[in-house]
C-alpha cells in the first residue's frame, strides 16, 4: 500500500466517522437511521483492517480513533477481537490505549477478555515496577468474575512487592476485587491488614481507602497503626490525607473520651450560648473532675493542624471537621480562618464550605462572628451562594451586631434578584424573633416594605409580618390597621389571604375595621383568587361569632356566594362553615363549640434555620451537603463514656527494611535515664511484642547518683540541695528505643523517647535545646506543649551519629528547666540490615580483606551452638540481616552503617568442640573491633 | 469514589464521557439537565445533585460542566477539588480548556484521565509527574512523532512518584537558569453609596516560574512577614521553617506553580486605590434616566491605575443607554442589560467619566434599586499591602540563577453600591 493511498484511505474513513457522529448522512437520502448504520458498519470494517495490519503506526491511528469513539459514548464493542490481539504490543502508547479499550468492554465480552489475561500475568513479573503496576491495574479493572482467583493471587503478591508504587496499586486493586466479588472479603481483609503496616507514605492513603470500602467496621485493625498514621499524615499525598483524616475522626470518636466538659454536649451548649455563655464556664469550674486528654488524641490534633495550611480545599475542610468533632471547644476556633480563606476559591468550593459554616454557626456563633463581613453578599454571587451567606448572617446576628446586619439586609431587599430579596425578608423575620430588642424595628421596616412596588417583596413581607404578629399579637393592632389600609393596593393573592387571616384572627383587636374589610370583600368576592376566597369565608365566620350584630347579613351573603362558587373546595368549605356557625335544628352539639374551634389560640410558627438539624451528619460529608443519608455513610459514634483500653495502640513494630530471609526481626531497645545514659539491651525474639520497661523510682535515684556516666552530664558534678530538689520534682524517665533508620533521613538513627513526668506538676514546652558536638545533626521532635503529671508521651527523633559511638549530647528543655541528655549508641545500633545472597556476600568479603578484616577465635557457650541461638545472639547485639547459608557450620550476617552506608559483614565459622572463628569485614576498623568485642561477649556468655 | 465523568457543553450536549468503574449510562445526566433548565443563570446550577441511585457533583469552568458521578458517600469537596485539578491540567496541557481543544486532543485527555484516577481514586495529579508520563502535545512533537513513530507516553515510572519530592521531576536541565516570582494581590471590597468602605480585604498569591537545573533548594524571606495572616502553601514548602523563622524554604517544582496564597490580616486598613463618583437617577413618570460616573485614583503611591474596566448590570427596565465616555469605549447589551466600559489607564489630571442618558421602557415604573458597579483594575509594581520580598537564596546547586520578583495589585471582587 503506498503512502498516498493510505492517506486517502484515512481521509475517507475520517469523513465517514464525521458523518456518523453528526448522524446526518449526506451520501444517501434513504433516511437517517439506515445511513447512520451503514457508515457505522463501514467505519468499523476499516478500523478492523487497520488493526490487523502489521504497521505499528496504522494500529496506533486506529486505536486513537477507537478511543475517540469511546469518549463520545459510541459503541465499538464489535472490534474487541481485533483490539485484544494488540494487548502484548511493544509500543507503549498502543498498549495503553488497548488497556483503555479492554477495561471499557471486558465486562461485555468476558470470554474474549480472557485471551488477554496471560499477557498481564507475564507483565506482573516484569522487572520494571511501572509495568508491574500497570498490569495489575488493568487486570484488576477487568470486571470478569472468572478471574477472581487470579486477581486475588496477583493482589497478594503485589502487596508484598518491593516497590511501594506496586503496593499502592494493590491497595487500589483490593477495592476493585471487593466490588466484583464481595465473598473475598475475609482474604482481602488479611491483605489490608498487611498493607496497613506498610510504612510508605505512598501506600498509606490508598490502603486506608480500601479499608474504608471493604471493612470500615474493623476498627481493631487500626489500633496498631494509629500512631504511625498520625505521624506519617503530613507526608502523605493530599488525596490520601483526606481519606485518612476522615477515618481517624471516626476512630477517635470510638476510642477517646469526650474532651467537651461534662454537660456541655452540643445541644445544650447551643441553648446556652444563646443566652449566656458564662454559665458554662462556671459549671466547668465547679465540676472538679479534670479531664486529661489521651496523648494519642492530642497527637492526632497536633499532627493535623499544619494541614490547615494545605492548598487542597478538601484537606482543609477535613481537618476543620476533625477539629469540630474531636477538639476541645476552645480549640475549634483555629479552623475559622482557614475556612474563611476557602471562600476565595471556586464557586462550588464556596458552596460546600458555606453549607458547613452555616451548620457550625448555628452552634457556635462566636467562631465566625469576627469574620461577619466575609459573608456579605455581592450582586455577582450565584443565587445559592447568596442564600447561604444570608443564612449565615442570620445565624450570626446578636444584640451587638444586629443593627449592622439589618443595615446590610436593607441593601439586599432592594436587590434585583427578587428570589433573593424574598429570602432576605424571611431572614429579617428570623432576626426579629430571635432578638427581642429589634422586633419592633424589624416590624416597622417590614411594614414599610408593604408599599414596595414589587409584588413578591410585598407578599413575602405580609407573610413574615403575619408570622411575627402571631408570636406576639398583643400590642400590634396598629400594624394590623396599617395593613388593612394597604389592603386595596396589594394584589398578590398570598399576601391578601394572609392579611385576611390576620383580620379574622385578631378581629377583636380591630373591632371597627374588620367588619369594614369584610364588607369590601363581599363586593369583590367573585373576582378573588381561591385562597383569598377561602380566607374571606374564614373571616366571615370568625366575625359572625364575635360580632354577629354587624356582620350577620354580610356573612350570609358571602356564604351564599361561596355556595355557588366554581371551585369545589370553596363550596365545601362554605357548607362546612355554615353548618358550624349558623344554628339550626340539625347542627347539634358542634355548634356550641364553634367559637372554640374557630378561635382557638394557635401556636406561633417557629422561624428557624434550615440548617438546624444538619448537625446529625458529619461535617464535610456528602450526606451533610444533601441533608439526607447518602449510600455508604458511616455514622459518627458518640464518645464512649469510658475510654477503651489505651494500650492497644502501644505497638511500635520495628522491622529492618526488608529482610525476607531472616526468620525473625532483630529488635533493639535501649533505655536511658535523664542524667545518665546507659543502654540496656534487650533481646526480643518476636517483633510484635512491646518492650516497656517500667521505670521504678529506685532505679532513677541510683542513676542520678552513679558516676558511671561517661558523658559527663550536668549532675555528676556537685549539685546544690535546691537543684536536687527541683530535679526530683521534675523527674522524667525517658526510654529510648532505636529503629534502624529515621524516616526523614536515611542517615539518622531513629530514637524513640518515652518521656514520663513523675513529678507532681505538669511540664510545659518540652523541646530540644543546645546540642554538642555543635555540628550534631538532630531531627527534633515537635515541642510538647504540656505533659501532665504521671502522663507519658512517646516522641521520635533522629540522630546522625556519623558512624561513631561518640555520645550525642543535647539539652532537653522544659519551660523552666534544662536537663542535659546524653545518648551513647551501642555500636550495633549504628547499622542497618542489608539483604544479599551468599554469592554476593563472599564477593564483597573478598574485597574487604587485609586491613579491613578483624577476626578472633572464640569459645562458644554451649547453649549458643544451634544456628537459631546464634542468630538470636548476633541480632541482639547488632542490627544486621541474616544471609542464608548453604553450609551448616557457616553463619553470615550483613549490614551497612547508617550514615556512610559502608558494608559490615559478619561471619561465624563453627569449629569442633564449640570453638568458632568470628570474622568481621568492614572499612570501619574501629567499629569492627568494637563490634567484635560485643559479639564475642554475647556468644561466649551462656 | 468518582465513578464516571461527563463533560457537558453550554448547549447541554455530552461531548466526552469516561468511566473508571462499571459503565454508567449517560441518561444519568438527565437529572443534571433538569437542574440546568431550572437555573436561570449557568452559575446557578447546584454543585451537588442527588438522583435515585447516584449523586452528581459538577463544576463549571470555561463554560463546560464537568459532571462527576458518585455512587456512595465521599466528601464533596474532594470531588470538586479534583475536578478543578483536571481543568487546571487540561489548561496546562492545551493552553486553553475549551470544547474544541478537548475534542482535538481526545486521546491525550483520555490518557490523562486514566493516569489521574485509578478506580476513582486520585493517582497522579501533580503536573510534573503527569508530564513525565504523558508529554504535552506540541506541534513540533506531533511532527516528530509522525515521522519517527515515537509516542507521547513515557515508559518509566516517573521518578517523582517515589521520591520524597514528588512534585519535582529529576534530571531537569536548563541553559539559562531563572526563577521568577510574581506577587499578585487582589482587593476585595464593597463600597457603599456614600463612598465609605463596608468591607475590604486583601488576598495575595505568589506565583512562581522556576526553571532551574538539578535539585535547587530555595529560601525566600520577607521584609514584613507579619503582614501575612493566613497562608496556604504548595506542598513543597517546609512548614516547620515557616513556623519557626517565617521563611519560605522549598525545593520548587519545575515550571509554573503557585507557591503561596495568603490573606492579609483584617486589622490592617486597606488602601482603596480608586474612587467612584456616581449619579444614577431614574425619575418617576419619565422614560429617561440619568447616568453619570467619574473615576479617580487615590492612595496609589504614585503608581498608575491601568486596565480599568467598569461593568454594571442595569435594571431590567432600561431599554438603551446613550452615553458619552471621556475616554475608552463602552458597550451596552440590550438583552442582558450589561453595561461595560473599558476605560484603560486613569489619568489623574483628566479623570475619566461616562455621562449620558438611559431610556426606559415607556410606562414602566422606576426601578427601585440602582445598579451596583463592578470595577477591575491593575496597578503594576506595587503590592497594596506593602509586602516586600527581602531576599531569595539558592542552595544545593552551584550555578548562579537569574532571579526576578514582580509586584502587582489587582481588583478582586470590587463592587460599588449605588
JSON list of C-alpha atoms in Angstrom, two decimals, chain A residues 456-582:
[
{"chain": "A", "resi": 456, "resn": "UNK", "atom": "CA", "xyz": [-43.02, 39.22, 45.63]},
{"chain": "A", "resi": 457, "resn": "UNK", "atom": "CA", "xyz": [-41.42, 41.53, 48.17]},
{"chain": "A", "resi": 458, "resn": "UNK", "atom": "CA", "xyz": [-44.78, 42.69, 49.44]},
{"chain": "A", "resi": 459, "resn": "UNK", "atom": "CA", "xyz": [-46.16, 39.20, 49.59]},
{"chain": "A", "resi": 460, "resn": "UNK", "atom": "CA", "xyz": [-43.17, 37.90, 51.46]},
{"chain": "A", "resi": 461, "resn": "UNK", "atom": "CA", "xyz": [-43.36, 40.83, 53.88]},
{"chain": "A", "resi": 462, "resn": "UNK", "atom": "CA", "xyz": [-47.01, 40.19, 54.64]},
{"chain": "A", "resi": 463, "resn": "UNK", "atom": "CA", "xyz": [-46.33, 36.53, 55.25]},
{"chain": "A", "resi": 464, "resn": "UNK", "atom": "CA", "xyz": [-43.43, 37.30, 57.56]},
{"chain": "A", "resi": 465, "resn": "UNK", "atom": "CA", "xyz": [-45.37, 40.02, 59.39]},
{"chain": "A", "resi": 466, "resn": "UNK", "atom": "CA", "xyz": [-48.18, 37.56, 59.88]},
{"chain": "A", "resi": 467, "resn": "UNK", "atom": "CA", "xyz": [-45.81, 35.12, 61.49]},
{"chain": "A", "resi": 468, "resn": "UNK", "atom": "CA", "xyz": [-44.25, 37.80, 63.63]},
{"chain": "A", "resi": 469, "resn": "UNK", "atom": "CA", "xyz": [-47.58, 39.11, 64.85]},
{"chain": "A", "resi": 470, "resn": "UNK", "atom": "CA", "xyz": [-48.59, 35.61, 65.73]},
{"chain": "A", "resi": 471, "resn": "UNK", "atom": "CA", "xyz": [-45.67, 35.30, 68.09]},
{"chain": "A", "resi": 472, "resn": "UNK", "atom": "CA", "xyz": [-46.62, 38.48, 69.94]},
{"chain": "A", "resi": 473, "resn": "UNK", "atom": "CA", "xyz": [-50.06, 39.69, 68.96]},
{"chain": "A", "resi": 474, "resn": "UNK", "atom": "CA", "xyz": [-50.78, 41.90, 71.98]},
{"chain": "A", "resi": 475, "resn": "UNK", "atom": "CA", "xyz": [-49.51, 45.30, 71.04]},
{"chain": "A", "resi": 476, "resn": "UNK", "atom": "CA", "xyz": [-49.69, 45.34, 67.32]},
{"chain": "A", "resi": 477, "resn": "UNK", "atom": "CA", "xyz": [-53.19, 46.38, 66.42]},
{"chain": "A", "resi": 478, "resn": "UNK", "atom": "CA", "xyz": [-51.63, 49.44, 64.80]},
{"chain": "A", "resi": 479, "resn": "UNK", "atom": "CA", "xyz": [-49.85, 47.31, 62.26]},
{"chain": "A", "resi": 480, "resn": "UNK", "atom": "CA", "xyz": [-52.97, 45.35, 61.53]},
{"chain": "A", "resi": 481, "resn": "UNK", "atom": "CA", "xyz": [-54.77, 48.59, 60.90]},
{"chain": "A", "resi": 482, "resn": "UNK", "atom": "CA", "xyz": [-51.97, 49.75, 58.64]},
{"chain": "A", "resi": 483, "resn": "UNK", "atom": "CA", "xyz": [-52.18, 46.55, 56.67]},
{"chain": "A", "resi": 484, "resn": "UNK", "atom": "CA", "xyz": [-55.89, 46.93, 56.33]},
{"chain": "A", "resi": 485, "resn": "UNK", "atom": "CA", "xyz": [-55.29, 50.34, 54.84]},
{"chain": "A", "resi": 486, "resn": "UNK", "atom": "CA", "xyz": [-52.81, 48.97, 52.33]},
{"chain": "A", "resi": 487, "resn": "UNK", "atom": "CA", "xyz": [-55.05, 46.10, 51.52]},
{"chain": "A", "resi": 488, "resn": "UNK", "atom": "CA", "xyz": [-56.57, 47.69, 48.45]},
{"chain": "A", "resi": 489, "resn": "UNK", "atom": "CA", "xyz": [-53.17, 48.13, 46.83]},
{"chain": "A", "resi": 490, "resn": "UNK", "atom": "CA", "xyz": [-51.94, 44.65, 47.45]},
{"chain": "A", "resi": 491, "resn": "UNK", "atom": "CA", "xyz": [-52.63, 42.28, 44.62]},
{"chain": "A", "resi": 492, "resn": "UNK", "atom": "CA", "xyz": [-50.62, 39.16, 45.37]},
{"chain": "A", "resi": 493, "resn": "UNK", "atom": "CA", "xyz": [-53.18, 36.56, 46.47]},
{"chain": "A", "resi": 494, "resn": "UNK", "atom": "CA", "xyz": [-50.96, 35.04, 49.14]},
{"chain": "A", "resi": 495, "resn": "UNK", "atom": "CA", "xyz": [-50.49, 38.43, 50.75]},
{"chain": "A", "resi": 496, "resn": "UNK", "atom": "CA", "xyz": [-54.17, 39.27, 50.60]},
{"chain": "A", "resi": 497, "resn": "UNK", "atom": "CA", "xyz": [-55.02, 35.94, 52.12]},
{"chain": "A", "resi": 498, "resn": "UNK", "atom": "CA", "xyz": [-52.52, 36.49, 54.90]},
{"chain": "A", "resi": 499, "resn": "UNK", "atom": "CA", "xyz": [-53.97, 39.89, 55.77]},
{"chain": "A", "resi": 500, "resn": "UNK", "atom": "CA", "xyz": [-57.50, 38.49, 55.84]},
{"chain": "A", "resi": 501, "resn": "UNK", "atom": "CA", "xyz": [-56.40, 35.70, 58.09]},
{"chain": "A", "resi": 502, "resn": "UNK", "atom": "CA", "xyz": [-54.80, 38.22, 60.44]},
{"chain": "A", "resi": 503, "resn": "UNK", "atom": "CA", "xyz": [-58.00, 40.29, 60.48]},
{"chain": "A", "resi": 504, "resn": "UNK", "atom": "CA", "xyz": [-60.05, 37.27, 61.37]},
{"chain": "A", "resi": 505, "resn": "UNK", "atom": "CA", "xyz": [-57.68, 36.01, 64.00]},
{"chain": "A", "resi": 506, "resn": "UNK", "atom": "CA", "xyz": [-57.40, 39.33, 65.76]},
{"chain": "A", "resi": 507, "resn": "UNK", "atom": "CA", "xyz": [-60.79, 40.75, 64.85]},
{"chain": "A", "resi": 508, "resn": "UNK", "atom": "CA", "xyz": [-61.44, 41.62, 68.43]},
{"chain": "A", "resi": 509, "resn": "UNK", "atom": "CA", "xyz": [-58.48, 43.98, 68.44]},
{"chain": "A", "resi": 510, "resn": "UNK", "atom": "CA", "xyz": [-59.69, 45.86, 65.41]},
{"chain": "A", "resi": 511, "resn": "UNK", "atom": "CA", "xyz": [-63.43, 45.76, 66.03]},
{"chain": "A", "resi": 512, "resn": "UNK", "atom": "CA", "xyz": [-64.18, 48.66, 63.74]},
{"chain": "A", "resi": 513, "resn": "UNK", "atom": "CA", "xyz": [-62.03, 47.81, 60.81]},
{"chain": "A", "resi": 514, "resn": "UNK", "atom": "CA", "xyz": [-62.62, 44.12, 60.43]},
{"chain": "A", "resi": 515, "resn": "UNK", "atom": "CA", "xyz": [-66.30, 44.35, 59.52]},
{"chain": "A", "resi": 516, "resn": "UNK", "atom": "CA", "xyz": [-65.49, 47.05, 57.02]},
{"chain": "A", "resi": 517, "resn": "UNK", "atom": "CA", "xyz": [-62.88, 44.86, 55.34]},
{"chain": "A", "resi": 518, "resn": "UNK", "atom": "CA", "xyz": [-65.45, 42.11, 55.18]},
{"chain": "A", "resi": 519, "resn": "UNK", "atom": "CA", "xyz": [-67.85, 44.50, 53.53]},
{"chain": "A", "resi": 520, "resn": "UNK", "atom": "CA", "xyz": [-65.30, 45.32, 50.86]},
{"chain": "A", "resi": 521, "resn": "UNK", "atom": "CA", "xyz": [-64.51, 41.70, 50.32]},
{"chain": "A", "resi": 522, "resn": "UNK", "atom": "CA", "xyz": [-68.17, 40.84, 49.92]},
{"chain": "A", "resi": 523, "resn": "UNK", "atom": "CA", "xyz": [-68.18, 43.23, 46.99]},
{"chain": "A", "resi": 524, "resn": "UNK", "atom": "CA", "xyz": [-65.15, 41.72, 45.26]},
{"chain": "A", "resi": 525, "resn": "UNK", "atom": "CA", "xyz": [-65.65, 38.13, 46.34]},
{"chain": "A", "resi": 526, "resn": "UNK", "atom": "CA", "xyz": [-66.31, 36.72, 42.89]},
{"chain": "A", "resi": 527, "resn": "UNK", "atom": "CA", "xyz": [-63.18, 38.30, 41.43]},
{"chain": "A", "resi": 528, "resn": "UNK", "atom": "CA", "xyz": [-60.78, 36.98, 44.04]},
{"chain": "A", "resi": 529, "resn": "UNK", "atom": "CA", "xyz": [-58.39, 34.06, 43.79]},
{"chain": "A", "resi": 530, "resn": "UNK", "atom": "CA", "xyz": [-59.28, 30.82, 45.51]},
{"chain": "A", "resi": 531, "resn": "UNK", "atom": "CA", "xyz": [-57.01, 31.14, 48.52]},
{"chain": "A", "resi": 532, "resn": "UNK", "atom": "CA", "xyz": [-58.34, 34.62, 49.12]},
{"chain": "A", "resi": 533, "resn": "UNK", "atom": "CA", "xyz": [-61.92, 33.36, 48.89]},
{"chain": "A", "resi": 534, "resn": "UNK", "atom": "CA", "xyz": [-61.22, 30.71, 51.49]},
{"chain": "A", "resi": 535, "resn": "UNK", "atom": "CA", "xyz": [-59.86, 33.34, 53.82]},
{"chain": "A", "resi": 536, "resn": "UNK", "atom": "CA", "xyz": [-62.88, 35.58, 53.20]},
{"chain": "A", "resi": 537, "resn": "UNK", "atom": "CA", "xyz": [-65.10, 32.73, 54.29]},
{"chain": "A", "resi": 538, "resn": "UNK", "atom": "CA", "xyz": [-62.91, 32.26, 57.34]},
{"chain": "A", "resi": 539, "resn": "UNK", "atom": "CA", "xyz": [-63.01, 35.93, 58.20]},
{"chain": "A", "resi": 540, "resn": "UNK", "atom": "CA", "xyz": [-66.77, 36.00, 57.81]},
{"chain": "A", "resi": 541, "resn": "UNK", "atom": "CA", "xyz": [-67.18, 33.01, 60.10]},
{"chain": "A", "resi": 542, "resn": "UNK", "atom": "CA", "xyz": [-64.97, 34.46, 62.80]},
{"chain": "A", "resi": 543, "resn": "UNK", "atom": "CA", "xyz": [-66.67, 37.83, 62.66]},
{"chain": "A", "resi": 544, "resn": "UNK", "atom": "CA", "xyz": [-70.03, 36.16, 62.80]},
{"chain": "A", "resi": 545, "resn": "UNK", "atom": "CA", "xyz": [-69.04, 34.51, 66.02]},
{"chain": "A", "resi": 546, "resn": "UNK", "atom": "CA", "xyz": [-67.60, 37.61, 67.64]},
{"chain": "A", "resi": 547, "resn": "UNK", "atom": "CA", "xyz": [-69.64, 40.39, 66.20]},
{"chain": "A", "resi": 548, "resn": "UNK", "atom": "CA", "xyz": [-72.76, 38.88, 64.73]},
{"chain": "A", "resi": 549, "resn": "UNK", "atom": "CA", "xyz": [-74.74, 42.03, 65.10]},
{"chain": "A", "resi": 550, "resn": "UNK", "atom": "CA", "xyz": [-72.83, 43.90, 62.42]},
{"chain": "A", "resi": 551, "resn": "UNK", "atom": "CA", "xyz": [-71.83, 41.07, 60.17]},
{"chain": "A", "resi": 552, "resn": "UNK", "atom": "CA", "xyz": [-74.68, 38.63, 60.15]},
{"chain": "A", "resi": 553, "resn": "UNK", "atom": "CA", "xyz": [-76.02, 39.73, 56.81]},
{"chain": "A", "resi": 554, "resn": "UNK", "atom": "CA", "xyz": [-72.64, 40.08, 55.24]},
{"chain": "A", "resi": 555, "resn": "UNK", "atom": "CA", "xyz": [-71.77, 36.59, 56.30]},
{"chain": "A", "resi": 556, "resn": "UNK", "atom": "CA", "xyz": [-74.97, 35.20, 54.92]},
{"chain": "A", "resi": 557, "resn": "UNK", "atom": "CA", "xyz": [-74.27, 36.93, 51.66]},
{"chain": "A", "resi": 558, "resn": "UNK", "atom": "CA", "xyz": [-70.74, 35.61, 51.42]},
{"chain": "A", "resi": 559, "resn": "UNK", "atom": "CA", "xyz": [-71.80, 32.10, 52.34]},
{"chain": "A", "resi": 560, "resn": "UNK", "atom": "CA", "xyz": [-74.35, 32.25, 49.59]},
{"chain": "A", "resi": 561, "resn": "UNK", "atom": "CA", "xyz": [-71.80, 33.38, 47.09]},
{"chain": "A", "resi": 562, "resn": "UNK", "atom": "CA", "xyz": [-69.49, 30.62, 48.22]},
{"chain": "A", "resi": 563, "resn": "UNK", "atom": "CA", "xyz": [-72.20, 28.03, 47.88]},
{"chain": "A", "resi": 564, "resn": "UNK", "atom": "CA", "xyz": [-72.30, 28.56, 44.13]},
{"chain": "A", "resi": 565, "resn": "UNK", "atom": "CA", "xyz": [-68.62, 29.04, 43.54]},
{"chain": "A", "resi": 566, "resn": "UNK", "atom": "CA", "xyz": [-66.96, 27.14, 40.73]},
{"chain": "A", "resi": 567, "resn": "UNK", "atom": "CA", "xyz": [-64.32, 25.67, 42.98]},
{"chain": "A", "resi": 568, "resn": "UNK", "atom": "CA", "xyz": [-65.50, 22.67, 44.96]},
{"chain": "A", "resi": 569, "resn": "UNK", "atom": "CA", "xyz": [-63.09, 23.41, 47.80]},
{"chain": "A", "resi": 570, "resn": "UNK", "atom": "CA", "xyz": [-64.80, 26.70, 48.40]},
{"chain": "A", "resi": 571, "resn": "UNK", "atom": "CA", "xyz": [-68.28, 25.18, 48.11]},
{"chain": "A", "resi": 572, "resn": "UNK", "atom": "CA", "xyz": [-67.18, 22.54, 50.54]},
{"chain": "A", "resi": 573, "resn": "UNK", "atom": "CA", "xyz": [-65.74, 24.99, 53.00]},
{"chain": "A", "resi": 574, "resn": "UNK", "atom": "CA", "xyz": [-68.83, 27.18, 52.77]},
{"chain": "A", "resi": 575, "resn": "UNK", "atom": "CA", "xyz": [-71.14, 24.31, 53.60]},
{"chain": "A", "resi": 576, "resn": "UNK", "atom": "CA", "xyz": [-68.97, 23.25, 56.48]},
{"chain": "A", "resi": 577, "resn": "UNK", "atom": "CA", "xyz": [-68.79, 26.73, 57.96]},
{"chain": "A", "resi": 578, "resn": "UNK", "atom": "CA", "xyz": [-72.49, 27.28, 57.56]},
{"chain": "A", "resi": 579, "resn": "UNK", "atom": "CA", "xyz": [-73.30, 24.13, 59.47]},
{"chain": "A", "resi": 580, "resn": "UNK", "atom": "CA", "xyz": [-70.81, 25.03, 62.12]},
{"chain": "A", "resi": 581, "resn": "UNK", "atom": "CA", "xyz": [-71.76, 28.58, 62.88]},
{"chain": "A", "resi": 582, "resn": "UNK", "atom": "CA", "xyz": [-75.35, 29.11, 61.92]}
]
